[in-house]
PDB file of C-alpha atoms and ligand atoms in Angstrom:
ATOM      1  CA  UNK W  11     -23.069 -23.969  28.140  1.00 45.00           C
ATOM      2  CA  UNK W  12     -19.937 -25.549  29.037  1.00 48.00           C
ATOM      3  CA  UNK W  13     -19.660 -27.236  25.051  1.00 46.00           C
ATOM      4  CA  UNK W  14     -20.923 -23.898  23.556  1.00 49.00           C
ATOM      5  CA  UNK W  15     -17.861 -21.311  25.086  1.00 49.00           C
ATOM      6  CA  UNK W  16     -15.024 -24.309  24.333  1.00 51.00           C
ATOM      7  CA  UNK W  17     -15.936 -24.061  21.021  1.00 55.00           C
ATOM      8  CA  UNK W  18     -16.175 -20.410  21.244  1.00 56.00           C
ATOM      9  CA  UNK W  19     -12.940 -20.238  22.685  1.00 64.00           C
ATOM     10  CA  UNK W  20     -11.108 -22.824  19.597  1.00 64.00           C
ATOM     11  CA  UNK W  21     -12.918 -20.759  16.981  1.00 61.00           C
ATOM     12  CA  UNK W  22     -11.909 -17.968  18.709  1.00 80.00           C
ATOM     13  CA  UNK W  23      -7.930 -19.580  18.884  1.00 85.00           C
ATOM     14  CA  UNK W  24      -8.708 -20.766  14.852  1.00 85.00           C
ATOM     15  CA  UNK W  25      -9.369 -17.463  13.876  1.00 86.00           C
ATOM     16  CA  UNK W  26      -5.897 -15.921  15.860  1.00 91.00           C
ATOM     17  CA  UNK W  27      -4.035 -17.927  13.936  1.00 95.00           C
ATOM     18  CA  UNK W  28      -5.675 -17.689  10.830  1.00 93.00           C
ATOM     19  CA  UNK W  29      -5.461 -14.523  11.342  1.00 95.00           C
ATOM     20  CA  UNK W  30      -1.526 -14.741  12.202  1.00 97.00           C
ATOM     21  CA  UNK W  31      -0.423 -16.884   9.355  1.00 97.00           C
ATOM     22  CA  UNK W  32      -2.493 -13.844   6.756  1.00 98.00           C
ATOM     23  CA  UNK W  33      -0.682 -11.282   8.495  1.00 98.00           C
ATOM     24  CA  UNK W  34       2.780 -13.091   8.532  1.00 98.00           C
ATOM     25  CA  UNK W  35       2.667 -14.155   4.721  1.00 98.00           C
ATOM     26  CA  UNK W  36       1.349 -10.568   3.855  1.00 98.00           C
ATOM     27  CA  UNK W  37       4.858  -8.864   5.556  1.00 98.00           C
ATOM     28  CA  UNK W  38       7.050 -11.633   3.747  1.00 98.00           C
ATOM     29  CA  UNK W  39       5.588 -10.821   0.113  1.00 98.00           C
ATOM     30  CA  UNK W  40       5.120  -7.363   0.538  1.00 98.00           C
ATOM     31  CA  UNK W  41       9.063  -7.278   1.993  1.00 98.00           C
ATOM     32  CA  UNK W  42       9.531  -9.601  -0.785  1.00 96.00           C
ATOM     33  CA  UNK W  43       8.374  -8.528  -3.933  1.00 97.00           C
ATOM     34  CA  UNK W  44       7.905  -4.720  -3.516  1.00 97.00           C
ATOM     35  CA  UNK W  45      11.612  -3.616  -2.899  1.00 97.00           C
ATOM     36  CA  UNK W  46      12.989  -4.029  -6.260  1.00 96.00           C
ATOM     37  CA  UNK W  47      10.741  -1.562  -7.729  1.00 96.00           C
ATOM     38  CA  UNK W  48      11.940   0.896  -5.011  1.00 94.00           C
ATOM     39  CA  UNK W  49      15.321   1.350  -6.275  1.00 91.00           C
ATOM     40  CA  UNK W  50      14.003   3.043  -9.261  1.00 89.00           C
ATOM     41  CA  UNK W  51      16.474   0.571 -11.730  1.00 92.00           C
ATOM     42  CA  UNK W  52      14.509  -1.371 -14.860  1.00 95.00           C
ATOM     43  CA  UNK W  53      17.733  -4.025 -13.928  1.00 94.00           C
ATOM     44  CA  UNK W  54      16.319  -4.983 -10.402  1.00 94.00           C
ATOM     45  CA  UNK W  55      12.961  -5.990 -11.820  1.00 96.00           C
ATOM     46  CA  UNK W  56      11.873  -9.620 -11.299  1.00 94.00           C
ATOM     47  CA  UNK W  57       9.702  -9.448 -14.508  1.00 95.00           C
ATOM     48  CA  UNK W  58      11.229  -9.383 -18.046  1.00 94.00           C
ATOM     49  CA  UNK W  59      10.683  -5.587 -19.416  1.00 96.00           C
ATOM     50  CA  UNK W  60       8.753  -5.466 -22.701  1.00 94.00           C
ATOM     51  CA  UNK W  61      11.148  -4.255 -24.924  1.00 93.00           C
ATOM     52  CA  UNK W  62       8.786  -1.863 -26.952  1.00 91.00           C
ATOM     53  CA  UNK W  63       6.651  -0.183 -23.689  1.00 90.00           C
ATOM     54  CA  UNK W  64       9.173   2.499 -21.870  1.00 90.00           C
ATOM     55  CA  UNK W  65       6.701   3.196 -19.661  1.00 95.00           C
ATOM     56  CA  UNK W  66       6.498  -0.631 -18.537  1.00 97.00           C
ATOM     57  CA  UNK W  67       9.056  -0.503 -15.688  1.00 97.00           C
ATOM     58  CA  UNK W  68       7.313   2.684 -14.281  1.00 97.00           C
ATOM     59  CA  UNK W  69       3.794   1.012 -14.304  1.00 98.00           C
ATOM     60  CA  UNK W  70       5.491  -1.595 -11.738  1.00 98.00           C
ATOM     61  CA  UNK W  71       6.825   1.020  -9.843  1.00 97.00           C
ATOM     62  CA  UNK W  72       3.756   3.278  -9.170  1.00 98.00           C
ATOM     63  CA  UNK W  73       1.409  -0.794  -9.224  1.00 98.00           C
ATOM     64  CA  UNK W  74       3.886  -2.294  -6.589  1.00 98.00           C
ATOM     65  CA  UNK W  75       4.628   0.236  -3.911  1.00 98.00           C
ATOM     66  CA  UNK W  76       0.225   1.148  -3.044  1.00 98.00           C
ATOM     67  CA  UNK W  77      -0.311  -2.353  -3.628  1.00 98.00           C
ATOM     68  CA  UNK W  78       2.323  -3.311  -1.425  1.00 98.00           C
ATOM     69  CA  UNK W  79       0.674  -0.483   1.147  1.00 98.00           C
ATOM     70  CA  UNK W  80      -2.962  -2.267   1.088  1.00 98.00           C
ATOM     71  CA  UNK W  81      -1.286  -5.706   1.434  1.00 98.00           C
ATOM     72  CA  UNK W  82       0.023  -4.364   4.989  1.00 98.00           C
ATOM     73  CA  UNK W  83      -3.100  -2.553   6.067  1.00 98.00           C
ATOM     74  CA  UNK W  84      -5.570  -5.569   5.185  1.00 98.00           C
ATOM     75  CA  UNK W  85      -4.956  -7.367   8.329  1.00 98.00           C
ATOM     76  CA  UNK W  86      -4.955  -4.571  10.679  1.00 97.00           C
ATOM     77  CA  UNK W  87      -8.550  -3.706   9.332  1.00 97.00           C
ATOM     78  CA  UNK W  88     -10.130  -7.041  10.215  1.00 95.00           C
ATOM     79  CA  UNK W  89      -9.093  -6.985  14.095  1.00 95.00           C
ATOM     80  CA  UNK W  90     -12.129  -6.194  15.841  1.00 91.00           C
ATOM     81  CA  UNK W  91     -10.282  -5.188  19.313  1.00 92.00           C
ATOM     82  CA  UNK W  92      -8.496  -2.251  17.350  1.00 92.00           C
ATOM     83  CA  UNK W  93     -11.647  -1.377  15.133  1.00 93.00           C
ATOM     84  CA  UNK W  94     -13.581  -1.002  18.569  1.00 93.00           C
ATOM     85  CA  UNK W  95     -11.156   1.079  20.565  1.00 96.00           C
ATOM     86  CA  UNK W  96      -9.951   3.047  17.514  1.00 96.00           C
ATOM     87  CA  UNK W  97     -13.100   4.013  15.091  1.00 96.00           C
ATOM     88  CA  UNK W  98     -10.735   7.178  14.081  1.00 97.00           C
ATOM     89  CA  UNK W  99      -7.623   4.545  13.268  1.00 97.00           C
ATOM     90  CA  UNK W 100      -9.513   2.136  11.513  1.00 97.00           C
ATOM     91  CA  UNK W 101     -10.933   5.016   8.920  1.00 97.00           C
ATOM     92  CA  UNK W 102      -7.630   6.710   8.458  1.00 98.00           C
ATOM     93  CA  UNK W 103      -6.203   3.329   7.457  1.00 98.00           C
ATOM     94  CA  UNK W 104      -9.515   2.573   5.765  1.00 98.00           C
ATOM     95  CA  UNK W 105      -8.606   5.243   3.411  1.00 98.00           C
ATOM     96  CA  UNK W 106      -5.314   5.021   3.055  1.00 98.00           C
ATOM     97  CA  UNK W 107      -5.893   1.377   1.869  1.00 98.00           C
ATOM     98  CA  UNK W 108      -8.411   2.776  -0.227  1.00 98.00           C
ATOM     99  CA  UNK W 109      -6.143   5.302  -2.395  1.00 98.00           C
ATOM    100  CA  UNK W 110      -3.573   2.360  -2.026  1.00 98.00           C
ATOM    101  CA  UNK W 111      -5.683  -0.193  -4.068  1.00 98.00           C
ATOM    102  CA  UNK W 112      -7.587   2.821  -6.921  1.00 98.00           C
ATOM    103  CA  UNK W 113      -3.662   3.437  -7.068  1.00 98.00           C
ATOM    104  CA  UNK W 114      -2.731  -0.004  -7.477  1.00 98.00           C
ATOM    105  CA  UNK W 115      -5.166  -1.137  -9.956  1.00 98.00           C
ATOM    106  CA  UNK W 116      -4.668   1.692 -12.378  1.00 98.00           C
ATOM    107  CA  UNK W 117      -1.542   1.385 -12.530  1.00 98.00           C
ATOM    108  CA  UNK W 118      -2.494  -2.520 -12.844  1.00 98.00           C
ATOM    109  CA  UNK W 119      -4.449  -2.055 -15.750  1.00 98.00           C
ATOM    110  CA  UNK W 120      -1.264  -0.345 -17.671  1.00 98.00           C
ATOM    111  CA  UNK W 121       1.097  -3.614 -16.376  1.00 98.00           C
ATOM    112  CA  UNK W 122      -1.187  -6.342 -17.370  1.00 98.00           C
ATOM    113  CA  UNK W 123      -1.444  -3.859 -21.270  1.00 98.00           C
ATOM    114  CA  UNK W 124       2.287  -3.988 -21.495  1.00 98.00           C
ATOM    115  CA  UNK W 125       2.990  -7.411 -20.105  1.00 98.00           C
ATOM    116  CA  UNK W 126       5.178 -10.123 -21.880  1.00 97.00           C
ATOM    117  CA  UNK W 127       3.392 -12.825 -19.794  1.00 97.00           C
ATOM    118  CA  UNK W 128       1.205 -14.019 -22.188  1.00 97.00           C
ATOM    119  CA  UNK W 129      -2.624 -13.133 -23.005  1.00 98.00           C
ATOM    120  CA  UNK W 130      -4.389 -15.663 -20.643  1.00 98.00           C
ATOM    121  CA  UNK W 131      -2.233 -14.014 -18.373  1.00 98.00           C
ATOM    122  CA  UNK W 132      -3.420 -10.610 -18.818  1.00 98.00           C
ATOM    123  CA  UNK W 133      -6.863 -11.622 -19.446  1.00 98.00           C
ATOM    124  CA  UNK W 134      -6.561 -12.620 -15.434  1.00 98.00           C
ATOM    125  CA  UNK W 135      -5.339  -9.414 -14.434  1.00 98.00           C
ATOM    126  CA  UNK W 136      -7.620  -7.547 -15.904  1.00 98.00           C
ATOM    127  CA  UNK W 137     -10.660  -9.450 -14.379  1.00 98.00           C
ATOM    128  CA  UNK W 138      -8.351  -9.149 -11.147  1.00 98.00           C
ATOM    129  CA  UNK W 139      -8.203  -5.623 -11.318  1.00 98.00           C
ATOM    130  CA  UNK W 140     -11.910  -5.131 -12.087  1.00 98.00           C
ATOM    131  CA  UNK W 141     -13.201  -7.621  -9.114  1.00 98.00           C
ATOM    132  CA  UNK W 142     -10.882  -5.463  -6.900  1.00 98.00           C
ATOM    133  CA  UNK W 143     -12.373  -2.112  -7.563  1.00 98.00           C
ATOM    134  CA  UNK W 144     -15.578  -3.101  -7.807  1.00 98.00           C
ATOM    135  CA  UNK W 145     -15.789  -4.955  -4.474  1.00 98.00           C
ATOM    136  CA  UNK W 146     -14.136  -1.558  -2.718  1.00 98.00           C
ATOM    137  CA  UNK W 147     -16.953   0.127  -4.317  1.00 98.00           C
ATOM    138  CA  UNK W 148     -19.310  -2.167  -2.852  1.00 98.00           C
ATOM    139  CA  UNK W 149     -17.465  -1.941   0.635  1.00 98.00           C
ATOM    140  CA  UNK W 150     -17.310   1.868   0.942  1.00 98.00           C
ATOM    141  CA  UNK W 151     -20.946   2.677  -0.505  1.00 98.00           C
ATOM    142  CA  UNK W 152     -21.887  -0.200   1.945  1.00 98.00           C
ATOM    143  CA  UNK W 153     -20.042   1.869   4.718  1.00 97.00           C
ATOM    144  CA  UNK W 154     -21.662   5.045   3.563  1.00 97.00           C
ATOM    145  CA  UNK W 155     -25.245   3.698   3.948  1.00 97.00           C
ATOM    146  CA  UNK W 156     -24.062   2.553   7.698  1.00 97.00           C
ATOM    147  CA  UNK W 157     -24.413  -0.863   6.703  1.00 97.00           C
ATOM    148  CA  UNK W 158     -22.049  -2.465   8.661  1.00 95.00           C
ATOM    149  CA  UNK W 159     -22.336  -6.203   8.338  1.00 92.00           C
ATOM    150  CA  UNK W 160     -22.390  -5.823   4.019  1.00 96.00           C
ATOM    151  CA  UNK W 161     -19.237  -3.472   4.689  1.00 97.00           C
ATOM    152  CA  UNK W 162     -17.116  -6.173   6.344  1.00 95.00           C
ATOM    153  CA  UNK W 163     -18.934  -8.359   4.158  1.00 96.00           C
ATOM    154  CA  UNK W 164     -17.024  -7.046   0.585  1.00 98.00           C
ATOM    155  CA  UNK W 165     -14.023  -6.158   2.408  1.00 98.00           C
ATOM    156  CA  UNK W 166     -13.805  -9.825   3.502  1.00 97.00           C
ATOM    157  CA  UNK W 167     -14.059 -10.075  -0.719  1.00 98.00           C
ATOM    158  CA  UNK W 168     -11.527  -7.327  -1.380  1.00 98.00           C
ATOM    159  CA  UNK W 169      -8.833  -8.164   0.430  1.00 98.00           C
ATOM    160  CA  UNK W 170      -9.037 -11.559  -0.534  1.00 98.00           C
ATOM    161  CA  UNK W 171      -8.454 -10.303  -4.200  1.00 98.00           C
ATOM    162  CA  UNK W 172      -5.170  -8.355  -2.690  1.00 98.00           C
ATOM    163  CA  UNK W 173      -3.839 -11.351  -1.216  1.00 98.00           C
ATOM    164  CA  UNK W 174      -4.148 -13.361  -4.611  1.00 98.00           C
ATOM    165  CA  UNK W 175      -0.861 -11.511  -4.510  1.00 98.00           C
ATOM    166  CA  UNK W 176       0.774 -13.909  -1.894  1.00 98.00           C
ATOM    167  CA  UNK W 177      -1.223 -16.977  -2.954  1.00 98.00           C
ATOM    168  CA  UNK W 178      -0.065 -16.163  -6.284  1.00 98.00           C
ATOM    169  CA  UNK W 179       4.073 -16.257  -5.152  1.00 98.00           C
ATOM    170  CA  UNK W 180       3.412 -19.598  -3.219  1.00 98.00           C
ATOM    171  CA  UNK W 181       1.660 -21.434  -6.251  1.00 98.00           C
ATOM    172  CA  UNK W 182       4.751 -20.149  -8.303  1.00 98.00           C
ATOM    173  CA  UNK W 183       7.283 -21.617  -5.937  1.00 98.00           C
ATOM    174  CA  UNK W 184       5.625 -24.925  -5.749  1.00 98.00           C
ATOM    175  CA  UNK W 185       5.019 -25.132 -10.035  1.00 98.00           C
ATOM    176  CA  UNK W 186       8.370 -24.198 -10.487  1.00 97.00           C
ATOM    177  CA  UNK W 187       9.313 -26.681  -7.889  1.00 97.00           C
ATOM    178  CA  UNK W 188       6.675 -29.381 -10.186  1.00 97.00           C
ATOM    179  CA  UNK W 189       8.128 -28.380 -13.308  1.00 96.00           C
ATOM    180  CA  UNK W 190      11.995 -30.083 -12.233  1.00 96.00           C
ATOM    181  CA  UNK W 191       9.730 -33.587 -12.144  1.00 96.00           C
ATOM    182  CA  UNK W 192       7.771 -32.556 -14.787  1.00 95.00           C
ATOM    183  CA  UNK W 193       9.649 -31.240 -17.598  1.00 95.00           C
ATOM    184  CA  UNK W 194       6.908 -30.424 -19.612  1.00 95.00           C
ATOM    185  CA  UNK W 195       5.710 -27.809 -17.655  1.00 96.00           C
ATOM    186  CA  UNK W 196       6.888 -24.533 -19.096  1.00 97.00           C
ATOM    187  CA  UNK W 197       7.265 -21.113 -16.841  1.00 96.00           C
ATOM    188  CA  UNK W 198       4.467 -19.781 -18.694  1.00 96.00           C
ATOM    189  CA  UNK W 199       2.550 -22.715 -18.209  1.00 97.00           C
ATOM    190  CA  UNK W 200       3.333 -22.396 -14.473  1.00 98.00           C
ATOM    191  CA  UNK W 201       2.534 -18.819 -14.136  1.00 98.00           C
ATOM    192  CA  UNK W 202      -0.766 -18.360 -16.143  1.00 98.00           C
ATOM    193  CA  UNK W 203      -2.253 -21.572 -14.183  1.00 98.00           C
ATOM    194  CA  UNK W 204      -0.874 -19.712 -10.668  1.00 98.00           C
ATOM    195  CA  UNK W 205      -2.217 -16.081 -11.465  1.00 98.00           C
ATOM    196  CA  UNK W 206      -5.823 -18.020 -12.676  1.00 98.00           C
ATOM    197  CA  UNK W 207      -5.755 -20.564  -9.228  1.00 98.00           C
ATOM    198  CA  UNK W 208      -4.704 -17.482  -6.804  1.00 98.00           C
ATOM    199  CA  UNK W 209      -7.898 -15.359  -7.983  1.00 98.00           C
ATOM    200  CA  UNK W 210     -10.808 -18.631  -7.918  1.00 98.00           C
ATOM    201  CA  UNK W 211      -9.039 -19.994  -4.690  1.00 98.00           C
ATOM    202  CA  UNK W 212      -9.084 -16.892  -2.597  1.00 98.00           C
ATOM    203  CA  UNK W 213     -12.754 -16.005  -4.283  1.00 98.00           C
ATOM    204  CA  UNK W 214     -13.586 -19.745  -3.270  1.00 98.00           C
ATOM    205  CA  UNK W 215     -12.281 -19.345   0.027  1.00 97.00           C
ATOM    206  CA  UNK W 216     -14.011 -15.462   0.996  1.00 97.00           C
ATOM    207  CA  UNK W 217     -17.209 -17.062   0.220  1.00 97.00           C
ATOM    208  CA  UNK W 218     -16.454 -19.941   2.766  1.00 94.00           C
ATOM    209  CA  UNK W 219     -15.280 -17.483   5.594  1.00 93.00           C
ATOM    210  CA  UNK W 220     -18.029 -15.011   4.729  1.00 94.00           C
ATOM    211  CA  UNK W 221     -20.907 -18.003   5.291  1.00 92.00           C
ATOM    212  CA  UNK W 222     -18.618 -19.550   8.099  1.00 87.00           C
ATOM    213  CA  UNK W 223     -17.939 -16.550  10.086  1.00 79.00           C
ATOM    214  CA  UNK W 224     -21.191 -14.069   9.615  1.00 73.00           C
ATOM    215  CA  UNK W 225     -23.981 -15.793   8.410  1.00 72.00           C
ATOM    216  CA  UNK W 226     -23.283 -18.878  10.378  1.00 76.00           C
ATOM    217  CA  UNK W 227     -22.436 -17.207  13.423  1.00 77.00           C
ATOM    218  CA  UNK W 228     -25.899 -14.946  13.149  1.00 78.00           C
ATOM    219  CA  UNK W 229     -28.169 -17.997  12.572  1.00 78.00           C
ATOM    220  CA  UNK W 230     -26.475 -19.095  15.801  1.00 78.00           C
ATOM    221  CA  UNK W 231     -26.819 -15.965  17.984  1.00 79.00           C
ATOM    222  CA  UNK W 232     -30.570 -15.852  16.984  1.00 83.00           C
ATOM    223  CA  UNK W 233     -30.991 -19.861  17.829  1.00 84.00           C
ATOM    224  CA  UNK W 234     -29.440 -18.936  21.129  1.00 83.00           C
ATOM    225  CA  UNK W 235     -31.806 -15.807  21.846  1.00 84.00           C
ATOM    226  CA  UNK W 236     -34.821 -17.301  20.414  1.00 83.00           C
ATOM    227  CA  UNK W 237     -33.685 -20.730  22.908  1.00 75.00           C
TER     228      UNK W 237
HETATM  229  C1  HEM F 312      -5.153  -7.736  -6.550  1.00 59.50           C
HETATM  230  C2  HEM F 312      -4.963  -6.978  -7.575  1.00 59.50           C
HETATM  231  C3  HEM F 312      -3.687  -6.958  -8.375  1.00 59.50           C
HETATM  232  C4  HEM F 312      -3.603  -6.916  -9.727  1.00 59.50           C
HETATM  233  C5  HEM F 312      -4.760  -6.860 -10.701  1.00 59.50           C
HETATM  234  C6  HEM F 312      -2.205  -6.940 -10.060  1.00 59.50           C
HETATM  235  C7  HEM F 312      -1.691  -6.880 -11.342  1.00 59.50           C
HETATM  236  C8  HEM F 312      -0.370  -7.012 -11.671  1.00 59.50           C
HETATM  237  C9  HEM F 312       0.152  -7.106 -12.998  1.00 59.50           C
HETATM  238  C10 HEM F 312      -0.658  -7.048 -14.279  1.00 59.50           C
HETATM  239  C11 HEM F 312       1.485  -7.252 -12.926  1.00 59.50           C
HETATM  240  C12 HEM F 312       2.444  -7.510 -14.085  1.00 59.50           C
HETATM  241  C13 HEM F 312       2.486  -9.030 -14.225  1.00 59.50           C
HETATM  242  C14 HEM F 312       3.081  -9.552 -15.511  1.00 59.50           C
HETATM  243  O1  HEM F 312       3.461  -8.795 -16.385  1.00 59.50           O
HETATM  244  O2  HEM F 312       3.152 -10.788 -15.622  1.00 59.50           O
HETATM  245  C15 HEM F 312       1.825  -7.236 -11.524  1.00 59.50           C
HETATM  246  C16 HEM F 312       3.086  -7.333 -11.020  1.00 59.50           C
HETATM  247  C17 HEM F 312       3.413  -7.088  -9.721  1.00 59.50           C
HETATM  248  N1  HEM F 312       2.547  -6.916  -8.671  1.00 59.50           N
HETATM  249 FE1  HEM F 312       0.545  -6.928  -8.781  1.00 59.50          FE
HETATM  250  N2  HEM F 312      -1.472  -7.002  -8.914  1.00 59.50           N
HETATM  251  C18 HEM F 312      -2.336  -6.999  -7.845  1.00 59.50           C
HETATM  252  C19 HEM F 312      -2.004  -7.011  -6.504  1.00 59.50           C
HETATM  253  C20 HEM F 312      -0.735  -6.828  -6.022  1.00 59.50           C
HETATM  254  C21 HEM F 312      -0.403  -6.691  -4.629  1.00 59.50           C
HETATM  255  C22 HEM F 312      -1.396  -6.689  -3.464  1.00 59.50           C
HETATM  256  C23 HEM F 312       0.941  -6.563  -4.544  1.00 59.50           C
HETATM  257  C24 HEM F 312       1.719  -6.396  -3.280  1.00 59.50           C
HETATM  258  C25 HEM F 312       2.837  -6.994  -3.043  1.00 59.50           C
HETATM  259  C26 HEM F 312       1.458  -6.614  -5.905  1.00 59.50           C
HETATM  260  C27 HEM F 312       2.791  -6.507  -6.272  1.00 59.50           C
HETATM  261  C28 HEM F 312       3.279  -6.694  -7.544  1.00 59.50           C
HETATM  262  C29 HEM F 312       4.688  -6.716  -7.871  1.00 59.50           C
HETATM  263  C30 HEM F 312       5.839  -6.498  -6.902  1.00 59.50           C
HETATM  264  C31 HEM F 312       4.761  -6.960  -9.235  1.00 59.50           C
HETATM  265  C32 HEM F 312       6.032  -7.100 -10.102  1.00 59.50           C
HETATM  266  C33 HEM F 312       6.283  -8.570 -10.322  1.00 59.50           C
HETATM  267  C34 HEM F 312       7.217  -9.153  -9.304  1.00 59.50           C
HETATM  268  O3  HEM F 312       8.343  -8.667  -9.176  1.00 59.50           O
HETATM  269  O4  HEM F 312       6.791 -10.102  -8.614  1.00 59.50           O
HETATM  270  N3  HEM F 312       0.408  -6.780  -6.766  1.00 59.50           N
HETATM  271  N4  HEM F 312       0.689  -7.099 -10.785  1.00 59.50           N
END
């Protein structure tokens, strides 16, 4: 008894901070990244501008600001205390998030077309984009049905997709970091191998929490009823 609510209590520690660091690195990218694309001014952008797309600086613009949004929301949407003494709160921003990511992907689908990143590049995006909406499909149909566990269950899958958007800035920072060793190493190189690792690594890692954290912790509640 005494073993079983110590480790309750560090999972339960683990998890807060877990929980902490997703929230903390969520704000810093989202304050980050987003705000150039709010002044409205093609010379702000931290992406190079394709040169024959006009509509390429606007397709940032309405992509960054609702992704931006979800990034935010994410976290508040996986704290139980809040989901059970707010049901209304966690729907509204259920929503919102939602719009935020159909938003974010369409507008997605238009960046990745007119990118100057290169194609292996935009092949990743796209499959990005696609995994995203079709997990929040999955999570609101799941919802729908009252089929609570599967809900949590996709959003665990769709949010990690969102955050491929911080994993994505930290891989960058530490290639570019690589590439003043290794000289080889062009940007390009850099950013189609960081925009490829942030997507497998955060599916990789949603699978892990998803078996940690539900099925685990199931097959453990029903060892300790059936005890
Ligand atoms: C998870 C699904 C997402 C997809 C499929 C996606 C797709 C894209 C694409 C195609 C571009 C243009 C990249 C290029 O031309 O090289 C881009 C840029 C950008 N995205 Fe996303 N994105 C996603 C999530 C997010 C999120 C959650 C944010 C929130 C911060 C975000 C913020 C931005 C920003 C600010 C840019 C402009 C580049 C920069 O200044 O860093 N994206 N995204």
């Amino acid at each position: 008894m005494g073993v079983c609510m110590t480790t309750a209590s560090t999972m339960g520690r683990r998890r807060r901070t877990l929980w902490g660091l997703m929230a903390v690195s969520a704000i810093g990218i989202a304050a980050f990244a987003v705000p150039p694309y709010l002044s409205g001014d093609p010379a702000n952008s931290n992406l190079a501008i394709n040169p024959d797309a006009t509509l390429h600086f606007l397709s940032l613009v309405v992509h960054a600001v609702p992704s931006g949004l979800a990034l935010l929301i994410g976290p508040l949407q996986f704290l139980t205390p809040l989901r059970d003494r707010h049901p209304r709160l966690h729907r509204i921003a259920g929503r919102v998030y939602m719009v935020s990511v159909v938003c974010g992907s369409l507008a997605a689908l238009f960046a990745a077309t007119f990118s100057v990143s290169g194609f292996p590049a935009q092949v990743a995006f796209y499959v990005l984009t696609a995994a995203w909406l079709y997990s929040l499909v999955q999570a609101y149909r799941c919802i729908r049905r009252g089929e609570v566990r599967l809900h949590r269950i996709w959003m665990i899958r769709n949010y990690a997709l969102t955050f491929a958007a911080v994993t994505l800035r930290v891989y960058l920072v530490i290639g570019m970091v690589l590439s003043k060793q290794y000289t080889w190493l062009t940007f390009e190189d850099v950013y189609t191998a960081s925009v490829w690792a942030s997507i497998l690594i955060n599916v990789i890692v949603a699978e892990y929490v998803i078996v940690q954290g539900i099925v685990a912790s199931t097959a453990r509640r029903r060892r300790r009823e059936s005890a």
